[in-house]
Short mmCIF file of C-alpha atoms and ligand atoms in Angstrom, two decimals:
data_model
loop_
_atom_site.label_atom_id
_atom_site.label_comp_id
_atom_site.label_asym_id
_atom_site.label_seq_id
_atom_site.Cartn_x
_atom_site.Cartn_y
_atom_site.Cartn_z
CA GLU C 141 -10.62 32.99 64.50
CA LYS C 142 -7.85 32.07 66.91
CA GLN C 143 -9.03 28.50 67.43
CA GLY C 144 -8.04 28.37 71.07
CA PHE C 145 -4.65 30.03 70.58
CA ARG C 146 -3.94 33.13 72.63
CA HIS C 147 -2.68 35.06 69.62
CA TYR C 148 -2.87 34.81 65.85
CA MET C 149 0.90 34.60 65.71
CA LEU C 150 0.90 31.41 67.78
CA LYS C 151 -1.90 29.98 65.66
CA GLU C 152 0.04 30.81 62.52
CA ILE C 153 3.22 29.23 63.89
CA HIS C 154 1.20 26.07 64.52
CA GLU C 155 -0.27 26.17 61.01
CA GLN C 156 3.15 25.72 59.46
CA PRO C 157 3.13 21.91 59.13
CA GLY C 158 -0.13 22.17 57.19
CA VAL C 159 1.16 25.03 55.04
CA VAL C 160 4.22 23.01 54.06
CA ARG C 161 2.18 19.87 53.41
CA SER C 162 -0.20 21.59 51.04
CA SER C 163 2.60 23.49 49.33
CA LEU C 164 4.48 20.24 48.66
CA GLU C 165 1.29 18.75 47.27
CA THR C 166 0.89 21.64 44.88
CA TYR C 167 4.43 21.99 43.67
CA LEU C 168 6.03 18.53 43.71
CA ASN C 169 5.14 16.14 40.92
CA PRO C 170 4.17 12.89 42.63
CA ASN C 171 4.77 10.90 39.46
CA TRP C 172 8.32 12.03 38.88
CA HIS C 173 10.96 9.34 39.09
CA VAL C 174 14.70 9.60 38.89
CA SER C 175 15.18 7.92 35.54
CA GLU C 176 12.15 9.07 33.62
CA ASN C 177 11.43 11.43 30.76
CA PRO C 178 13.96 14.26 30.95
CA ASP C 179 11.33 16.88 30.04
CA PHE C 180 9.17 16.04 33.01
CA SER C 181 10.34 18.24 35.88
CA PRO C 182 9.95 17.10 39.48
CA ILE C 183 8.59 20.60 40.19
CA ASN C 184 5.29 22.09 38.96
CA LEU C 185 5.98 25.79 38.69
CA GLY C 186 4.65 26.29 35.20
CA LEU C 187 7.56 28.57 34.24
CA SER C 188 8.40 29.09 30.58
CA SER C 189 11.27 27.26 28.92
CA GLN C 190 12.66 30.65 27.94
CA LEU C 191 13.32 31.33 31.59
CA TYR C 192 15.37 28.15 32.00
CA GLU C 193 17.52 28.92 29.00
CA ASN C 194 17.76 32.66 29.37
CA THR C 195 18.78 33.16 32.96
CA ASP C 196 22.47 33.82 33.51
CA TYR C 197 22.02 36.02 36.52
CA ILE C 198 19.36 36.55 39.20
CA GLN C 199 18.65 39.64 41.23
CA ILE C 200 16.21 39.62 44.13
CA VAL C 201 14.55 42.60 45.80
CA ALA C 202 12.57 42.46 49.04
CA CYS C 203 12.12 43.98 52.50
CA GLY C 204 12.16 42.68 56.07
CA THR C 205 11.42 39.02 56.55
CA SER C 206 10.99 38.57 52.80
CA TRP C 207 14.57 39.81 52.41
CA HIS C 208 15.69 37.06 54.80
CA ALA C 209 13.85 34.43 52.76
CA SER C 210 15.61 35.88 49.72
CA LEU C 211 19.04 35.36 51.30
CA ILE C 212 18.23 31.68 51.71
CA GLY C 213 17.04 31.80 48.10
CA LYS C 214 20.40 33.18 46.98
CA TYR C 215 22.18 30.31 48.70
CA LEU C 216 19.94 27.76 46.98
CA LEU C 217 20.04 29.35 43.53
CA GLU C 218 23.81 29.59 43.61
CA GLN C 219 24.57 26.24 45.23
CA LEU C 220 21.94 24.13 43.47
CA ALA C 221 21.37 25.85 40.15
CA GLY C 222 24.77 27.52 39.80
CA ILE C 223 23.31 30.93 38.95
CA PRO C 224 25.03 34.01 40.42
CA THR C 225 22.45 35.83 42.52
CA THR C 226 22.30 39.13 44.35
CA VAL C 227 19.81 40.18 47.02
CA ASP C 228 19.02 43.84 47.62
CA TYR C 229 16.79 45.71 49.99
CA ALA C 230 14.13 47.08 47.66
CA SER C 231 14.35 50.49 49.34
CA GLU C 232 18.07 50.67 48.49
CA TYR C 233 17.87 49.14 45.03
CA ARG C 234 15.39 51.76 43.88
CA TYR C 235 17.94 54.52 44.28
CA SER C 236 21.09 52.70 43.21
CA PRO C 237 20.17 50.07 40.65
CA LYS C 238 22.77 47.79 39.14
CA PRO C 239 23.98 48.29 35.60
CA VAL C 240 21.71 46.31 33.29
CA ILE C 241 23.02 42.80 32.69
CA PRO C 242 21.52 40.73 29.86
CA LYS C 243 19.61 37.55 30.67
CA THR C 244 18.76 38.60 34.18
CA LEU C 245 15.80 37.25 36.08
CA THR C 246 14.52 39.77 38.63
CA ILE C 247 12.58 38.34 41.56
CA GLY C 248 10.39 40.37 43.89
CA VAL C 249 9.53 38.66 47.17
CA THR C 250 6.61 40.08 49.11
CA GLN C 251 4.03 38.38 51.25
CA SER C 252 1.46 41.13 50.86
CA GLY C 253 2.27 41.90 47.25
CA GLU C 254 1.83 45.58 48.09
CA THR C 255 5.09 46.71 49.71
CA ALA C 256 5.74 50.10 48.10
CA ASP C 257 9.51 49.81 47.79
CA THR C 258 9.41 46.30 46.35
CA ILE C 259 6.77 47.28 43.80
CA ALA C 260 8.69 50.43 42.85
CA ALA C 261 11.96 48.52 42.41
CA LEU C 262 10.27 46.04 40.06
CA GLU C 263 8.49 48.74 38.10
CA MET C 264 11.73 50.60 37.66
CA GLU C 265 13.44 47.44 36.47
CA ARG C 266 10.73 46.78 33.95
CA ALA C 267 10.73 50.36 32.68
CA ARG C 268 14.46 50.78 32.30
CA ARG C 269 14.77 47.57 30.33
CA SER C 270 11.66 47.88 28.18
CA LYS C 271 13.32 49.72 25.32
CA LEU C 272 16.30 47.43 25.11
CA ASP C 273 17.09 44.47 22.92
CA SER C 274 15.03 41.40 23.87
CA LYS C 275 17.86 39.66 25.69
CA PHE C 276 18.08 42.63 28.04
CA GLN C 277 14.36 42.78 28.73
CA ALA C 278 13.10 42.13 32.21
CA GLN C 279 11.91 38.71 33.22
CA LEU C 280 10.03 39.42 36.41
CA LEU C 281 9.04 36.75 38.90
CA ALA C 282 6.89 37.38 41.97
CA ILE C 283 7.05 35.17 45.05
CA THR C 284 3.95 36.25 46.92
CA ASN C 285 1.13 35.12 49.14
CA ARG C 286 -1.30 37.30 47.20
CA PRO C 287 -1.07 36.68 43.45
CA GLU C 288 -4.03 39.02 42.88
CA SER C 289 -2.07 41.92 44.39
CA THR C 290 -0.11 44.68 42.66
CA ILE C 291 3.04 42.58 42.33
CA GLY C 292 1.02 39.88 40.61
CA GLN C 293 0.07 42.39 37.94
CA ILE C 294 3.62 43.61 37.33
CA CYS C 295 5.36 40.26 37.01
CA ASN C 296 5.18 37.85 34.11
CA HIS C 297 5.82 34.81 36.34
CA ILE C 298 4.36 34.08 39.79
CA ILE C 299 5.04 31.58 42.53
CA ASN C 300 2.02 31.62 44.80
CA THR C 301 3.14 30.77 48.33
CA GLN C 302 -0.46 29.94 49.31
CA ALA C 303 0.10 30.05 53.05
CA GLY C 304 -3.41 31.39 53.69
CA ILE C 305 -4.06 34.79 55.15
CA GLU C 306 -1.63 35.85 57.86
CA ILE C 307 -3.05 38.16 60.52
CA GLY C 308 -0.17 38.50 62.99
CA VAL C 309 2.01 41.41 61.89
CA ALA C 310 5.14 39.31 62.42
CA ALA C 311 5.53 37.04 59.41
CA THR C 312 5.87 33.35 60.28
CA LYS C 313 4.03 30.91 58.02
CA THR C 314 4.45 33.16 54.99
CA PHE C 315 8.22 33.18 55.58
CA ILE C 316 8.36 29.38 55.53
CA ALA C 317 6.22 29.38 52.39
CA GLN C 318 8.53 31.86 50.64
CA VAL C 319 11.56 29.78 51.53
CA LEU C 320 9.83 26.73 50.05
CA GLY C 321 9.21 28.76 46.89
CA PHE C 322 12.97 29.19 46.57
CA TYR C 323 13.60 25.45 47.01
CA TYR C 324 11.19 24.80 44.16
CA LEU C 325 12.71 27.44 41.92
CA ALA C 326 16.28 26.30 42.59
CA LEU C 327 15.39 22.63 42.04
CA ASP C 328 13.43 23.37 38.88
CA LEU C 329 16.29 25.44 37.45
CA ALA C 330 18.83 22.83 38.54
CA TYR C 331 16.80 20.12 36.84
CA HIS C 332 16.46 21.95 33.53
CA ARG C 333 20.03 23.18 33.53
CA LYS C 334 21.36 19.81 34.70
CA THR C 335 23.41 21.20 37.53
CA LEU C 336 22.24 18.45 39.90
CA SER C 337 21.92 14.71 39.31
CA ASN C 338 18.42 13.27 39.41
CA GLU C 339 19.52 11.14 42.36
CA ARG C 340 20.44 14.23 44.35
CA ILE C 341 17.20 15.96 43.37
CA SER C 342 15.21 13.00 44.52
CA GLU C 343 17.11 12.90 47.82
CA ILE C 344 16.28 16.57 48.47
CA ILE C 345 12.63 15.98 47.58
CA GLU C 346 12.54 13.03 49.95
CA GLY C 347 13.92 15.33 52.65
CA LEU C 348 11.25 17.93 51.92
CA HIS C 349 8.56 15.31 52.43
CA HIS C 350 9.76 14.80 56.02
CA ILE C 351 9.61 18.51 56.87
CA PRO C 352 5.92 18.79 57.90
CA ASP C 353 6.27 15.97 60.47
CA SER C 354 9.52 17.44 61.72
CA ILE C 355 7.93 20.87 62.23
CA GLU C 356 5.07 19.18 64.08
CA LYS C 357 7.52 17.35 66.27
CA THR C 358 9.45 20.57 66.97
CA LEU C 359 6.25 22.31 68.03
CA GLU C 360 5.22 19.40 70.25
CA THR C 361 8.55 19.02 72.00
CA GLN C 362 9.71 22.65 72.15
CA ASP C 363 6.72 24.89 72.73
CA LYS C 364 6.49 24.38 76.50
CA ALA C 365 10.24 24.20 77.02
CA ILE C 366 10.78 27.45 75.14
CA GLU C 367 7.99 29.14 77.07
CA GLU C 368 9.81 28.18 80.26
CA LEU C 369 13.13 29.41 78.93
CA ALA C 370 11.52 32.68 77.84
CA HIS C 371 10.82 33.63 81.46
CA ASN C 372 14.54 34.25 81.89
CA PHE C 373 14.53 37.14 79.43
CA THR C 374 11.42 39.13 80.25
CA GLN C 375 12.74 41.38 83.02
CA GLU C 376 16.29 42.53 82.65
CA THR C 377 17.42 41.45 79.21
CA GLU C 378 17.97 44.42 76.93
CA ASP C 379 20.04 42.94 74.16
CA PHE C 380 20.31 39.65 72.33
CA ILE C 381 22.85 38.50 69.77
CA PHE C 382 22.03 35.85 67.16
CA ILE C 383 24.75 34.08 65.21
CA GLY C 384 24.68 31.62 62.33
CA ARG C 385 26.64 30.78 59.21
CA GLY C 386 26.04 29.73 55.64
CA ILE C 387 22.47 28.79 54.83
CA ASN C 388 21.50 29.52 58.45
CA PHE C 389 22.87 33.03 58.74
CA PRO C 390 19.54 34.38 57.41
CA ILE C 391 17.80 32.39 60.16
CA ALA C 392 19.86 34.28 62.75
CA LEU C 393 18.71 37.52 61.08
CA GLU C 394 15.12 36.36 61.14
CA GLY C 395 15.32 35.32 64.81
CA ALA C 396 16.67 38.76 65.71
CA LEU C 397 14.02 40.60 63.67
CA LYS C 398 11.16 38.62 65.24
CA LEU C 399 12.47 39.39 68.71
CA LYS C 400 12.86 43.12 68.00
CA GLU C 401 9.45 43.45 66.41
CA ILE C 402 7.28 41.87 69.04
CA SER C 403 9.23 41.89 72.31
CA TYR C 404 10.96 45.26 71.81
CA ILE C 405 14.25 43.77 72.94
CA HIS C 406 17.22 45.00 70.96
CA ALA C 407 18.68 42.15 68.94
CA GLU C 408 21.34 41.88 66.30
CA ALA C 409 22.44 39.05 64.10
CA TYR C 410 25.91 38.39 62.76
CA PRO C 411 27.54 35.73 60.68
CA ALA C 412 29.23 33.81 63.51
CA GLY C 413 32.70 34.38 62.07
CA GLU C 414 32.20 38.15 62.17
CA MET C 415 31.80 38.36 65.96
CA LYS C 416 35.50 38.71 66.59
CA HIS C 417 35.67 41.71 64.25
CA GLY C 418 33.78 43.93 66.66
CA PRO C 419 30.48 42.77 68.11
CA ILE C 420 32.10 40.39 70.59
CA ALA C 421 32.98 43.53 72.58
CA LEU C 422 29.28 43.79 73.48
CA LEU C 423 29.14 40.47 75.26
CA ASP C 424 28.89 39.90 78.97
CA HIS C 425 26.63 37.92 81.30
CA LYS C 426 23.70 40.22 80.50
CA VAL C 427 23.65 39.53 76.75
CA PRO C 428 22.32 36.13 75.73
CA VAL C 429 23.69 34.67 72.49
CA VAL C 430 21.56 32.43 70.30
CA ALA C 431 23.63 30.28 67.96
CA VAL C 432 22.02 28.48 65.05
CA ALA C 433 24.24 25.40 65.04
CA MET C 434 22.74 22.90 62.65
CA PRO C 435 24.85 19.88 61.67
CA GLY C 436 26.63 20.32 58.37
CA SER C 437 29.61 21.95 56.72
CA VAL C 438 29.94 24.87 59.15
CA TYR C 439 28.80 23.16 62.36
CA GLU C 440 32.26 22.97 63.98
CA LYS C 441 32.92 26.59 63.08
CA VAL C 442 29.69 27.79 64.67
CA ILE C 443 30.43 25.78 67.80
CA SER C 444 33.86 27.31 68.12
CA ASN C 445 32.42 30.83 67.59
CA ALA C 446 29.81 30.05 70.26
CA GLN C 447 32.54 28.96 72.66
CA GLU C 448 34.26 32.28 72.18
CA ALA C 449 31.03 33.97 73.23
CA LYS C 450 30.74 31.70 76.24
CA ALA C 451 34.21 32.69 77.36
CA ARG C 452 32.79 36.24 77.71
CA ASP C 453 30.16 34.91 80.15
CA ALA C 454 27.29 35.15 77.68
CA ARG C 455 24.39 32.79 78.28
CA LEU C 456 24.47 30.53 75.24
CA ILE C 457 21.35 29.17 73.62
CA GLY C 458 21.88 26.68 70.81
CA VAL C 459 19.50 25.65 68.05
CA THR C 460 20.63 22.26 66.84
CA SER C 461 19.32 18.92 65.65
CA ALA C 462 18.67 15.77 67.62
CA MET C 463 21.68 14.23 65.89
CA ASN C 464 24.09 16.58 67.66
CA SER C 465 22.27 17.40 70.84
CA GLN C 466 24.35 15.29 73.25
CA GLU C 467 27.58 16.77 72.07
CA ALA C 468 26.13 20.28 71.80
CA ALA C 469 24.93 20.08 75.41
CA HIS C 470 28.55 20.60 76.48
CA THR C 471 28.71 23.95 74.74
CA PHE C 472 25.27 25.46 75.33
CA ASN C 473 23.48 26.52 78.50
CA ASP C 474 20.16 25.88 76.79
CA LEU C 475 19.39 23.70 73.79
CA LEU C 476 16.50 24.08 71.40
CA THR C 477 16.39 20.85 69.46
CA VAL C 478 14.76 20.03 66.14
CA PRO C 479 14.62 16.61 64.44
CA GLU C 480 17.51 15.37 62.33
CA VAL C 481 17.67 17.08 58.95
CA GLU C 482 20.25 17.55 56.21
CA GLU C 483 22.01 20.92 56.18
CA LEU C 484 20.41 22.07 52.93
CA LEU C 485 16.92 21.81 54.45
CA SER C 486 17.84 22.86 57.97
CA PRO C 487 16.68 26.52 57.85
CA ILE C 488 13.04 25.46 57.58
CA LEU C 489 13.31 23.71 60.94
CA ALA C 490 15.80 26.01 62.66
CA VAL C 491 13.51 29.03 62.39
CA ILE C 492 10.68 27.37 64.36
CA PRO C 493 12.28 27.54 67.85
CA LEU C 494 13.26 31.16 67.17
CA GLN C 495 9.68 32.09 66.27
CA LEU C 496 8.55 30.44 69.51
CA LEU C 497 11.24 32.16 71.58
CA SER C 498 10.28 35.64 70.42
CA TYR C 499 6.59 34.84 70.71
CA HIS C 500 6.84 33.60 74.30
CA ILE C 501 9.06 36.44 75.48
CA ALA C 502 6.56 38.97 74.08
CA ALA C 503 3.52 37.09 75.37
CA ILE C 504 4.95 36.79 78.88
CA LYS C 505 5.71 40.52 78.82
CA GLY C 506 2.03 41.01 78.07
CA LEU C 507 2.70 42.84 74.81
CA ASP C 508 0.37 43.12 71.88
CA VAL C 509 1.99 40.32 69.90
CA ASP C 510 -0.29 40.52 66.86
CA GLN C 511 -0.21 44.31 66.56
CA PRO C 512 3.23 45.47 67.67
CA ARG C 513 3.71 49.20 68.12
CA ASN C 514 4.75 51.26 65.10
CA LEU C 515 4.28 48.39 62.63
CA ALA C 516 1.74 47.65 59.90
CA LYS C 517 1.09 44.37 58.14
CA SER C 518 1.40 45.92 54.74
CA VAL C 519 3.81 48.81 54.17
CA THR C 520 2.31 50.70 51.26
CA VAL C 521 4.24 53.91 51.81
CA GLU C 522 7.86 54.50 51.00
C1 F6R N 572 8.51 40.90 59.64
C2 F6R N 572 7.59 41.58 58.76
C3 F6R N 572 8.11 42.66 57.85
C4 F6R N 572 7.76 42.28 56.42
C5 F6R N 572 8.14 43.37 55.45
C6 F6R N 572 7.90 42.99 54.01
O1 F6R N 572 7.86 40.02 60.48
O2 F6R N 572 6.43 41.27 58.75
O3 F6R N 572 9.50 42.82 57.99
O4 F6R N 572 8.42 41.08 56.11
O5 F6R N 572 7.42 44.54 55.75
O6 F6R N 572 6.54 42.70 53.79
P1 F6R N 572 6.07 41.97 52.50
O7 F6R N 572 6.58 40.58 52.53
O8 F6R N 572 4.57 42.04 52.54
O9 F6R N 572 6.64 42.72 51.34
#
């Protein structure tokens, strides 16, 4: 039941610290130390050694929020494990598949495990490679919250995101759990392929251990403030723009999708550097801009893109970390602050205020947050 929360979505947002905590317990090896036995991975995914040696290329297929998690996955797999990775919408991939490349790992990401397009894309991949030489054959990995589902039966490897059942149609805790799945996969591959030093791996793991407390802190400090902010956008606001760069561009996409789905406000997301190539023409005082501006390699760039938006009278909302909040206060009209976090891990925190923002706007509008119009939790038709 809703345990005192007004909607399942809010309950599920608040479950995220616990989901991350139990996921870390399952997938991180507590006994791993930097200098120990090289065959003992810091990550417990139970993947076969063949997969570590035989993966030169990764292709990911997914839909909706799972596609956003996959874009973060691409960043991690390329930057940490050095494996070229593509991400396709499953509904597109089905009808224009890539030429077959040997030693490819195909990953299907689906919370429900039943999304028709994602299943069909994976089945097609398996079928078209089944008659080929073994190095061309499909290695299929599912990242799913329901390992007993159809996708679990198609794939020969599974990462169970174990977020618990999600009732709200808008994905929240399952998104976070999918993103974690990609951290594990990228770290495990990086460890076996030696693309990261053990010191760096242990630093990232240390950072992951702080995430549950940091999500808790974000919920405690931001929930009320964001609810208050949300009141500004429930009457006249018809459009929102979300911007982000690098590992946080997918978070801008996710923020925009959440808002569209449950509040029915039109929202678009762009890589911040793309604004000047067209979308900036949309901006005026009626179009709020949400910038995901987490400290790191592209922070200054995002800030300068945000300032360009401000010069067009847009109301600017910034998602940043405590580390930068004083300085960021000069740029943004409103600041949504999360605890300090290194750039690599920042998407897991940056998404939380955006989930809350869309939730509160929809709830204040009195909309059916858990069952938005025209949407189903599991899309089993093409
Ligand atoms: C967004 C949302 C949808 C799903 C999409 C894929 O909040 O819920 O966009 O992410 O329908 O669903 P799964 O992950 O079950 O394949």
